[in-house]
XYZ file of C-alpha atoms in Angstrom:
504
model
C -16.058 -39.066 -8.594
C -17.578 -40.770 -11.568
C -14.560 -40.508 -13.605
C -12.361 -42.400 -11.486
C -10.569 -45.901 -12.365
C -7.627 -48.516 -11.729
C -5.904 -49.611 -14.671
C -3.653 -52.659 -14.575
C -1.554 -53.414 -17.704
C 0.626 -56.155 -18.161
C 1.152 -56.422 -14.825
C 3.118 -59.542 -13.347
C 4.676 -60.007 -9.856
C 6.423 -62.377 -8.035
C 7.878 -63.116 -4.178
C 11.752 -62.802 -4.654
C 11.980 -66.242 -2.148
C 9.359 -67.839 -4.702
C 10.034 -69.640 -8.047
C 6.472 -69.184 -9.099
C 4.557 -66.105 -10.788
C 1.853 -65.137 -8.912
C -0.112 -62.865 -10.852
C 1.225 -62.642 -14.887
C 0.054 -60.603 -17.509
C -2.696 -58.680 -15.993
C -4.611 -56.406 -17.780
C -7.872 -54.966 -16.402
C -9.763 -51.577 -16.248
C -11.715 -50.994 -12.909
C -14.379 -48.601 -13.646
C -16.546 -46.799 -10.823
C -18.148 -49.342 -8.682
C -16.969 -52.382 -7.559
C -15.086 -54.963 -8.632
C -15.244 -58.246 -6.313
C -11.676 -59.628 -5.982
C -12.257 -63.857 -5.268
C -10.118 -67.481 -4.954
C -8.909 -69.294 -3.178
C -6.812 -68.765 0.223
C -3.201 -68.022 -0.901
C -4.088 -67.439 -4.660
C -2.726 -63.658 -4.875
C -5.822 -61.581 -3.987
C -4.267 -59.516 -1.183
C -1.332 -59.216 -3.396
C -3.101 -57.645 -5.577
C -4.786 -54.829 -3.595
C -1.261 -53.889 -2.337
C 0.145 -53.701 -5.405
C -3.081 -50.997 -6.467
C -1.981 -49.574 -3.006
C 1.662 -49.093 -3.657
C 2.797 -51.272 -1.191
C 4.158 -53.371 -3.665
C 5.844 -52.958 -7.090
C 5.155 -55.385 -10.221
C 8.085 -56.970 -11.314
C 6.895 -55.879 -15.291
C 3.671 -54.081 -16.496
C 1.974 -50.557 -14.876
C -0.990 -49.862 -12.488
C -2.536 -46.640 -12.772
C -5.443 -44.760 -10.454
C -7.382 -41.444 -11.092
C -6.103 -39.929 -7.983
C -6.167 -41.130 -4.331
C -6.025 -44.377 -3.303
C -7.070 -46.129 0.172
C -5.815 -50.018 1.198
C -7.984 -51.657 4.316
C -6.186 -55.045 5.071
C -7.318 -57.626 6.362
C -5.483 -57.731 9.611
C -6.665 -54.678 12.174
C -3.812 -55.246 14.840
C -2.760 -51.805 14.685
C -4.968 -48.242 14.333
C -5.509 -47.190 10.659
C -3.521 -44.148 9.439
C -5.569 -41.175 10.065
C -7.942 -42.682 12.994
C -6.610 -39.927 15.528
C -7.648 -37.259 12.991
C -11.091 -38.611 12.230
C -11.857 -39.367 16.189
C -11.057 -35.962 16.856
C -12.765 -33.940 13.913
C -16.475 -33.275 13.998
C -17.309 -32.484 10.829
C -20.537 -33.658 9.110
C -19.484 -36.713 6.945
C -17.347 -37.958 9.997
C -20.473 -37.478 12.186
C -22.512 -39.486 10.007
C -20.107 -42.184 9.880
C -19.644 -42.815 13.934
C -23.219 -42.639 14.579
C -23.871 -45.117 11.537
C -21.037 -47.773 12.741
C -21.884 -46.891 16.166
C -18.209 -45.058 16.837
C -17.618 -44.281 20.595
C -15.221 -41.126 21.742
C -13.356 -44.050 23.824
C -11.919 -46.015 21.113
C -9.423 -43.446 20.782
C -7.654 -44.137 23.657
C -8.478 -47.950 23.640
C -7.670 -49.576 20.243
C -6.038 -52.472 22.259
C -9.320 -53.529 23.891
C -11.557 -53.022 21.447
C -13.151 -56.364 19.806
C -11.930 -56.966 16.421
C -15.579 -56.420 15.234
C -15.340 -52.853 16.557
C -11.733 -52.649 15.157
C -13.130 -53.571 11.646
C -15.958 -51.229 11.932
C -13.599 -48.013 12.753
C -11.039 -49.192 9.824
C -13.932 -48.931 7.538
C -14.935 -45.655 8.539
C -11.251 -44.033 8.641
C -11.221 -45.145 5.064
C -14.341 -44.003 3.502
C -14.459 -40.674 5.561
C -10.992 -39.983 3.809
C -13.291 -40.030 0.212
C -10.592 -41.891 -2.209
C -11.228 -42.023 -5.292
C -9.867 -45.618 -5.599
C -11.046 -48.296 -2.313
C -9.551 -51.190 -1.821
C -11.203 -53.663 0.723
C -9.603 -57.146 2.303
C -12.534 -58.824 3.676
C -14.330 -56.209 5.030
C -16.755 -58.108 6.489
C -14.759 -59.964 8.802
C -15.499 -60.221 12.574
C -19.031 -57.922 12.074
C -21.868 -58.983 13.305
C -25.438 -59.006 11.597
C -26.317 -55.159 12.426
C -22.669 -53.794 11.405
C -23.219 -55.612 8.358
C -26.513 -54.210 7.080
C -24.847 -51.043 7.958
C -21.875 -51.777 5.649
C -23.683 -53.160 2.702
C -25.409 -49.273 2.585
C -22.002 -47.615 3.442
C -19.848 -49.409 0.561
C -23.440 -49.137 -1.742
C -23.296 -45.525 -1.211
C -19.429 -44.742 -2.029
C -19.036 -43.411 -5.571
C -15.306 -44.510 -6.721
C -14.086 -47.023 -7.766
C -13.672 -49.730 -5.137
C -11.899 -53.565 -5.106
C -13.505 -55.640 -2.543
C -11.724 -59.074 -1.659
C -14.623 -61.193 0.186
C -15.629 -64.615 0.816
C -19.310 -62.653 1.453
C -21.741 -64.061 -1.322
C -24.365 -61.332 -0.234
C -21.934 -58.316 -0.296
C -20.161 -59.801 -3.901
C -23.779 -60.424 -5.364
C -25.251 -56.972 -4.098
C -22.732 -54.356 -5.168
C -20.468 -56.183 -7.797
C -20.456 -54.872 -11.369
C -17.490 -57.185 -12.318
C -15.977 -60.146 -10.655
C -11.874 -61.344 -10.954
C -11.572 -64.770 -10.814
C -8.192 -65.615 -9.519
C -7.332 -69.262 -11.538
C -4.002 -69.817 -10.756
C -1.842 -69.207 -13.215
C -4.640 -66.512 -14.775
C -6.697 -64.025 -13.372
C -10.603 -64.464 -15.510
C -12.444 -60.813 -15.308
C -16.347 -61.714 -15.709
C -18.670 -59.096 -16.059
C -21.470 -59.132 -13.598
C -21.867 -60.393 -9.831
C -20.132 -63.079 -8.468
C -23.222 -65.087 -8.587
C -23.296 -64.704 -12.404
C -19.621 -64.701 -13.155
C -19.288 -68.631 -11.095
C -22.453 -69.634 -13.457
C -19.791 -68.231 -16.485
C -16.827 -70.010 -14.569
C -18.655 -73.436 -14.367
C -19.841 -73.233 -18.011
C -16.392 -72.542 -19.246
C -14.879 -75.527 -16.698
C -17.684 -77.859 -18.628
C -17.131 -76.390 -22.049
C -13.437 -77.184 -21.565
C -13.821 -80.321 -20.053
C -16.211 -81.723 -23.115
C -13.329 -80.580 -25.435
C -10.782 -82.535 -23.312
C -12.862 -85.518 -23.304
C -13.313 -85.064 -27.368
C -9.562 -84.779 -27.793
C -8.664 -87.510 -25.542
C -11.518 -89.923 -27.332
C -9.824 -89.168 -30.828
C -6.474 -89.468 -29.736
C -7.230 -92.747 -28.509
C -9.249 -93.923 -31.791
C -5.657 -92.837 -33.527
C -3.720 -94.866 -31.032
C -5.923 -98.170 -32.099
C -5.569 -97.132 -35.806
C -1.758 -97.171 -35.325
C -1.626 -100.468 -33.455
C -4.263 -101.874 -36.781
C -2.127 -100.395 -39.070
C 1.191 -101.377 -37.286
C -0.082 -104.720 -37.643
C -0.865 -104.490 -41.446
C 2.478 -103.381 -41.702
C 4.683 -105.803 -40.702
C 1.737 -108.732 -42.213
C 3.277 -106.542 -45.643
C 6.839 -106.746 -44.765
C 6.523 -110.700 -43.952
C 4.613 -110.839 -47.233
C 7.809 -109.445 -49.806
C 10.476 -110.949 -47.918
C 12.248 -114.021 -50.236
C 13.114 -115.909 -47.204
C 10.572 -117.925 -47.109
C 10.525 -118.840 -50.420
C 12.023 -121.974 -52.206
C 15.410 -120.897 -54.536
C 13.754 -122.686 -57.310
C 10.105 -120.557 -57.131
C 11.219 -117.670 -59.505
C 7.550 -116.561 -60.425
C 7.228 -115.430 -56.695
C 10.519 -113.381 -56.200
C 9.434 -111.805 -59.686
C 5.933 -110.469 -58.160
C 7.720 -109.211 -55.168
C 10.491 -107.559 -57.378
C 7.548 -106.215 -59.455
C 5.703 -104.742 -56.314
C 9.272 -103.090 -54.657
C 9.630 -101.888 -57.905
C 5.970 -100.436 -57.936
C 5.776 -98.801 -54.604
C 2.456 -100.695 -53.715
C 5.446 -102.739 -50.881
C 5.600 -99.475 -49.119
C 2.238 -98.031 -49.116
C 1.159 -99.672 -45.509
C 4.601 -98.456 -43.939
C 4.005 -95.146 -45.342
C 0.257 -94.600 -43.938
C 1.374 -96.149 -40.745
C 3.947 -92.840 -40.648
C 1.101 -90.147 -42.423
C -0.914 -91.719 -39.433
C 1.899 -91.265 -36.475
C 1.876 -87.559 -37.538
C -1.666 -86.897 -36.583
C -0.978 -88.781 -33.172
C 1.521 -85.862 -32.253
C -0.867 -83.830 -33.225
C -3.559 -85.051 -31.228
C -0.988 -85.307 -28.242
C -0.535 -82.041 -28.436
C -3.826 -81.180 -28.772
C -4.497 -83.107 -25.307
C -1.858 -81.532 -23.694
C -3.269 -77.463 -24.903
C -6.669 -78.306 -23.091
C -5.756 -77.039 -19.476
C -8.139 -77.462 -17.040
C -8.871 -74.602 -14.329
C -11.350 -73.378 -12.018
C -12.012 -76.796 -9.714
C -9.812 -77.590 -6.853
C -10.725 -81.645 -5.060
C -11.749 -80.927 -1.982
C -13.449 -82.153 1.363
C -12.265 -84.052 4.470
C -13.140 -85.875 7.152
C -11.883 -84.844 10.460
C -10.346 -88.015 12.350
C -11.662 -87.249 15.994
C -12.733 -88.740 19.018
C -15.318 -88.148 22.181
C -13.911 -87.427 25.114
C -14.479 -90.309 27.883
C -15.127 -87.582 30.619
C -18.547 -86.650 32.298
C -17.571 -82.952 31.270
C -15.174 -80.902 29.059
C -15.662 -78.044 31.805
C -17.705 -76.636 34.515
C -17.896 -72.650 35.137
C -18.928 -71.398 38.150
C -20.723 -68.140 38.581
C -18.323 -65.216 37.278
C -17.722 -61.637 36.284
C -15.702 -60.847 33.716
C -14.514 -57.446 32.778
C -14.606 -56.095 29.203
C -12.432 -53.082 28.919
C -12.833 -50.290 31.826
C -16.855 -49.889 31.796
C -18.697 -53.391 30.844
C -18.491 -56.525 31.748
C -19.901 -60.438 31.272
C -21.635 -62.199 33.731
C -21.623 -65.965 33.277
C -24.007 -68.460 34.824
C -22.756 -71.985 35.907
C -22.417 -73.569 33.003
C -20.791 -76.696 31.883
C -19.980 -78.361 28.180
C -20.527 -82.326 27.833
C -18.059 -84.368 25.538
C -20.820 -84.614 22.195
C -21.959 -80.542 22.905
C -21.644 -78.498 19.683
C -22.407 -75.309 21.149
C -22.724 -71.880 19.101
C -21.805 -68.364 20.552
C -23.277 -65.513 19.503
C -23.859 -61.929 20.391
C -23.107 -58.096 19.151
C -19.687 -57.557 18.749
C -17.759 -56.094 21.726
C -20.184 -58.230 23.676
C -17.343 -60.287 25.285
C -17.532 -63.907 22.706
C -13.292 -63.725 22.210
C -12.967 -63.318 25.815
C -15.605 -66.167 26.752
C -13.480 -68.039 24.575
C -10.228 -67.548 26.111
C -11.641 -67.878 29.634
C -12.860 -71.551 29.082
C -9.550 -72.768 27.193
C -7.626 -71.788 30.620
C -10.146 -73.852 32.037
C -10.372 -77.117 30.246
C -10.327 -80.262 31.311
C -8.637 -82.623 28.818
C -5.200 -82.937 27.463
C -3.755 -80.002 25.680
C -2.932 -81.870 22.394
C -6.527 -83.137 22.038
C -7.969 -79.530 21.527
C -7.774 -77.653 18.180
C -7.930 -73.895 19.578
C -8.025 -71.326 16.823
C -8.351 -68.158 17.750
C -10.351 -65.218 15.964
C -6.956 -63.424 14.596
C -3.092 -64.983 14.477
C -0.612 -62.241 14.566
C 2.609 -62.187 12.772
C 5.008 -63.624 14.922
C 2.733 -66.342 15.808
C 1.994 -67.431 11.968
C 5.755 -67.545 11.318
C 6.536 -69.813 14.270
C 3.083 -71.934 13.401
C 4.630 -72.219 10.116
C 8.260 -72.939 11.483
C 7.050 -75.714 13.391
C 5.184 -77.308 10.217
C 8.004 -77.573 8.156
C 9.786 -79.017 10.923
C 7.478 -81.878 11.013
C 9.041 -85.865 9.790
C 7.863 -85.786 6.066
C 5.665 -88.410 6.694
C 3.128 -86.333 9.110
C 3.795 -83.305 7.167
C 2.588 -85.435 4.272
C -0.091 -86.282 6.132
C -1.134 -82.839 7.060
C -0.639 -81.333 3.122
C -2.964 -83.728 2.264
C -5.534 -81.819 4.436
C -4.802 -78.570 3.697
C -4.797 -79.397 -0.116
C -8.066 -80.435 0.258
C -9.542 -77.680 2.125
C -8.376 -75.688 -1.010
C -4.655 -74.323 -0.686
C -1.848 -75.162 -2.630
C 0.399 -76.984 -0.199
C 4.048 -76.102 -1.789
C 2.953 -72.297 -2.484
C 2.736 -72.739 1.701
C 6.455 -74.118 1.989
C 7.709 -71.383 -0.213
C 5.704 -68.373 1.724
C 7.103 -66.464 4.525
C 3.784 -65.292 5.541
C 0.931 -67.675 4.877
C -2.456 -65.425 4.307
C -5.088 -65.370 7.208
C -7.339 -68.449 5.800
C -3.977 -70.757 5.046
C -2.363 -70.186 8.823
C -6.165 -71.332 9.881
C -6.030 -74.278 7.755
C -2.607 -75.027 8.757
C -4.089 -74.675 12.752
C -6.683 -77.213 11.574
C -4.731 -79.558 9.989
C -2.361 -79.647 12.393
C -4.479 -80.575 15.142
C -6.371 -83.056 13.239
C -3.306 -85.188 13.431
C -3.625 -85.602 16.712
C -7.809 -87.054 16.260
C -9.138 -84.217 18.789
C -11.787 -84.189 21.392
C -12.782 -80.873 21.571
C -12.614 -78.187 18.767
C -12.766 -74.210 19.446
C -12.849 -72.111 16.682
C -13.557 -67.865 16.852
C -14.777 -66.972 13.470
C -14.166 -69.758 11.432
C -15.550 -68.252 8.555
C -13.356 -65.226 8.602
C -10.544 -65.490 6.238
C -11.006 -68.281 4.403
C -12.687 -69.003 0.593
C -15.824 -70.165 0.094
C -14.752 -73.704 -1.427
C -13.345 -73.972 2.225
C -15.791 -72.638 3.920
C -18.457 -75.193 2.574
C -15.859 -77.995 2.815
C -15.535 -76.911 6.858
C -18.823 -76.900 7.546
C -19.341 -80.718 5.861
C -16.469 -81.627 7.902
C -17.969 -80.191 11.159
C -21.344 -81.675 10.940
C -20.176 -85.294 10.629
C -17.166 -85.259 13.573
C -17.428 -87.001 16.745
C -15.510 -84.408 19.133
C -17.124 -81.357 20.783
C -17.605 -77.728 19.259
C -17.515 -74.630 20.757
C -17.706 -72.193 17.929
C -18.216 -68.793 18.067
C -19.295 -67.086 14.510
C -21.193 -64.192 12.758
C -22.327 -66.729 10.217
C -25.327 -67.873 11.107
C -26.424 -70.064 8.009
C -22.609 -71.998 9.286
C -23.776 -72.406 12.782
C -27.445 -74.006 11.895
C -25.219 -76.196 9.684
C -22.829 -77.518 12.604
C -24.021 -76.980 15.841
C -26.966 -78.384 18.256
C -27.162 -75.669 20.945
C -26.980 -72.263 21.234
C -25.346 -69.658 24.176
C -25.972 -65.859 23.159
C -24.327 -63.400 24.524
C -27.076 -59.957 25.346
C -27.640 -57.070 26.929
C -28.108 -57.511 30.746
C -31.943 -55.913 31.650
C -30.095 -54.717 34.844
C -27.052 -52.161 32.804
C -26.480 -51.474 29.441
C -23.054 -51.818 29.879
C -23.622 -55.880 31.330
C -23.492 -58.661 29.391
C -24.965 -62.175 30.321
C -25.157 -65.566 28.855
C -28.872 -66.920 27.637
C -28.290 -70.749 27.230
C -30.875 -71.683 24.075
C -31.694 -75.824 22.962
């Protein structure tokens, strides 16, 4: 497939419920390999790979592909197209995949159960094993732990088309990226290169830009103070050739200034003062050209509190069970207000389900925990965003101010229907900052959002009072954020047991 591509030309597109363009003008070839797709949360990325899917069509401008085409979103709340016919097939290449992404018969018949890890991990497959010649990835690394990622780097480093690949990974963008898009609202930037290489581009254009608006703004204000010198020399010459002044008897004096109307040299200062004025507009509008892109303010401090109780909760000894065969066995185990506690484990090895088994068990009052789940679904995004706008505009204020500085553009969130993955988290966080929380519970914060926001979260974390129970893949975030460690492992007793190892 080494003659496959994605052309884009021209291509614009817009909401119909939005005033605003959200991608204009494109024009990019996509060659075989990969292209990394990155911005920030809400920017147009996703809209982009359904647009090369088909799912959506530009308002001007073409896309064309070499031949098949194959869209992986990032939500996984339904089966892929084509997962019954790739479960039940046994051909070589499908094989290959299942015993590489560890594929079991079961998931067939249990797509509801499955952890979103697993759900990822068959999504991927479905879509390779189909052999497209044009891939199109939303975050692909989403909800995998460490072994399913090594295992994906090889998979995607082995596929011969040409592939997009939206990811806030820096390893995946940096290993297998040929070009990078740069989405800068209201332009899309193609650098050549990895990501790596194409933000060390980014930042020298930003300072290269910056310089000349700095430049322009200096001379426009050395113009300013020549006008206000000049303006001043001005009307010292009009003071100078007016006859009021003058006796009615000095007629040698209204002669010179009769002379010098006569002349021109009475008009010389007036007319520099105007030659002047005309390279002010200029410089204005040289000021006003220089548009700077590429750096969003961000970071926050999250207003919280510790809880005044001896405990957030206490588990007894319990079995949990994970789907029809396994199942997690916890020890008695309790959380103290100041814990920041990380969860770990293999995916499928019960962390979601941990998770929702101590929120039902909590001890404090509902409004002073921020609970974000590892996936929001549809209907529950629309009415988190229903409630929002609801808010008086005072707290909503309040709350755009946070999620503007986690990296989203508040009004492109007013004006969306459906908020992407990372913005509906942000909204979740903001939200319950509002309320200064004493315990925070997040599954797979990382997943979803940019990496602006992902660095600006983790600051945030480190420095708040409240407690954290955070479960995440990421495990540079959790050494960042949190104090003590729970994994979830194997049982020695069953393979198909799980247990909880408490590590300081």
């Amino acid at each position: 497939m080494s003659d496959t591509y994605l052309l884009f030309t021209t291509v614009s597109f817009g909401y119909e419920h939005s005033l605003e363009t959200i991608i204009n003008g494109l024009t990019a070839h996509c060659a075989p390999g990969w292209t990394g797709i990155v911005g920030a949360n809400g920017s147009g990325k996703s809209t982009l790979l359904r647009l090369a899917a088909g799912e959506l069509t530009p308002s001007a401008g073409t896309i064309q592909s070499s031949g098949s085409v194959v869209y992986c979103p990032q939500r996984t709340d339904t089966a892929p197209d084509n997962f019954n016919g790739f479960m039940t097939v046994y051909d070589k290449p499908s094989m290959r995949l299942k015993a590489i992404l560890e594929i079991e018969e079961e998931w067939l018949y249990r797509w509801e159960t499955l952890s979103q890890g697993e759900r990822k991990r068959a999504q991927i497959a479905v879509a390779i094993w189909q052999e497209p010649d044009v891939l199109l990835l939303d975050e692909p690394t989403n909800h995998l732990d460490a072994d399913s990622l090594r295992v994906l780097y090889s998979a995607l480093e082995a596929f011969n088309g040409t592939g997009l690949l939206v990811s806030h990974d820096r390893f995946l963008l940096n290993t297998l990226c040929y070009q990078c898009a740069f989405f800068e609202p209201p332009r899309i930037v193609m650098r050549s290169g990895t990501y790596a290489q194409g933000k060390e581009q980014q930042n020298i254009e930003y300072d290269s830009t910056l310089k000349m608006k700095h430049e322009a703004e200096s001379t426009l204000q050395s113009l300013n103070r020549e006008v206000t010198r000049r303006r001043n020399a001005a009307d010292r010459a009009d003071s100078q050739r007016s006859k009021r002044h003058l006796k009615a008897s000095d007629h040698d004096a209204k002669a010179k200034i009769d002379l010098a109307r006569v002349s021109g040299k009475d008009g010389a200062a007036g007319r520099r003062l105007r030659q002047l004025q005309g390279r002010v507009a200029q410089a204005e509008q040289t000021v006003e050209s220089i548009d700077i892109k590429g750096r969003r303010v961000t970071g926050i401090e999250i207003p919280s509190e510790k809880s005044k109780r001896d405990t957030l909760f206490t588990l007894e000894p319990h079995t949990i069970p994970l789907g029809t065969r396994r199942m997690l066995r916890i020890p008695e185990i309790s959380m103290a207000p100041s814990d920041r506690v990380a969860i770990s484990g293999k995916n499928g090895c019960g962390k979601s389900t941990f998770i929702r088994f101590v929120v039902e068990r909590l001890r404090i009052a509902p409004e002073k925990i921020v609970y974000i789940p590892q996936e929001v679904d549809d209907t529950a995004a629309k009415r988190i965003l229903a409630e929002v706008r609801s808010l008086p505009n005072e707290v909503l204020g309040q709350l755009f101010t946070i999620v503007s500085r986690l990296g989203s553009e508040p009004k492109h969130l007013l004006d969306s229907d459906m908020p992407s993955p990372g913005e509906i988290r942000k909204l979740m966080l903001a939200h319950g900052m509002l309320h200064r929380p004493q315990l925070i519970i997040m599954d797979e914060p990382t997943n979803h959002m940019d990496l602006p926001s992902i660095e600006c979260l983790e600051e945030a974390l480190a420095e708040c009072a409240c407690g954290l129970l955070l479960v995440s893949h990421d495990e540079d975030f959790l050494r960042a954020v949190s104090s003590t460690h729970w994994q979830i492992v194997p049982d020695s007793t069953s393979q198909n047991v799980y247990s909880i190892h408490r590590q300081m």
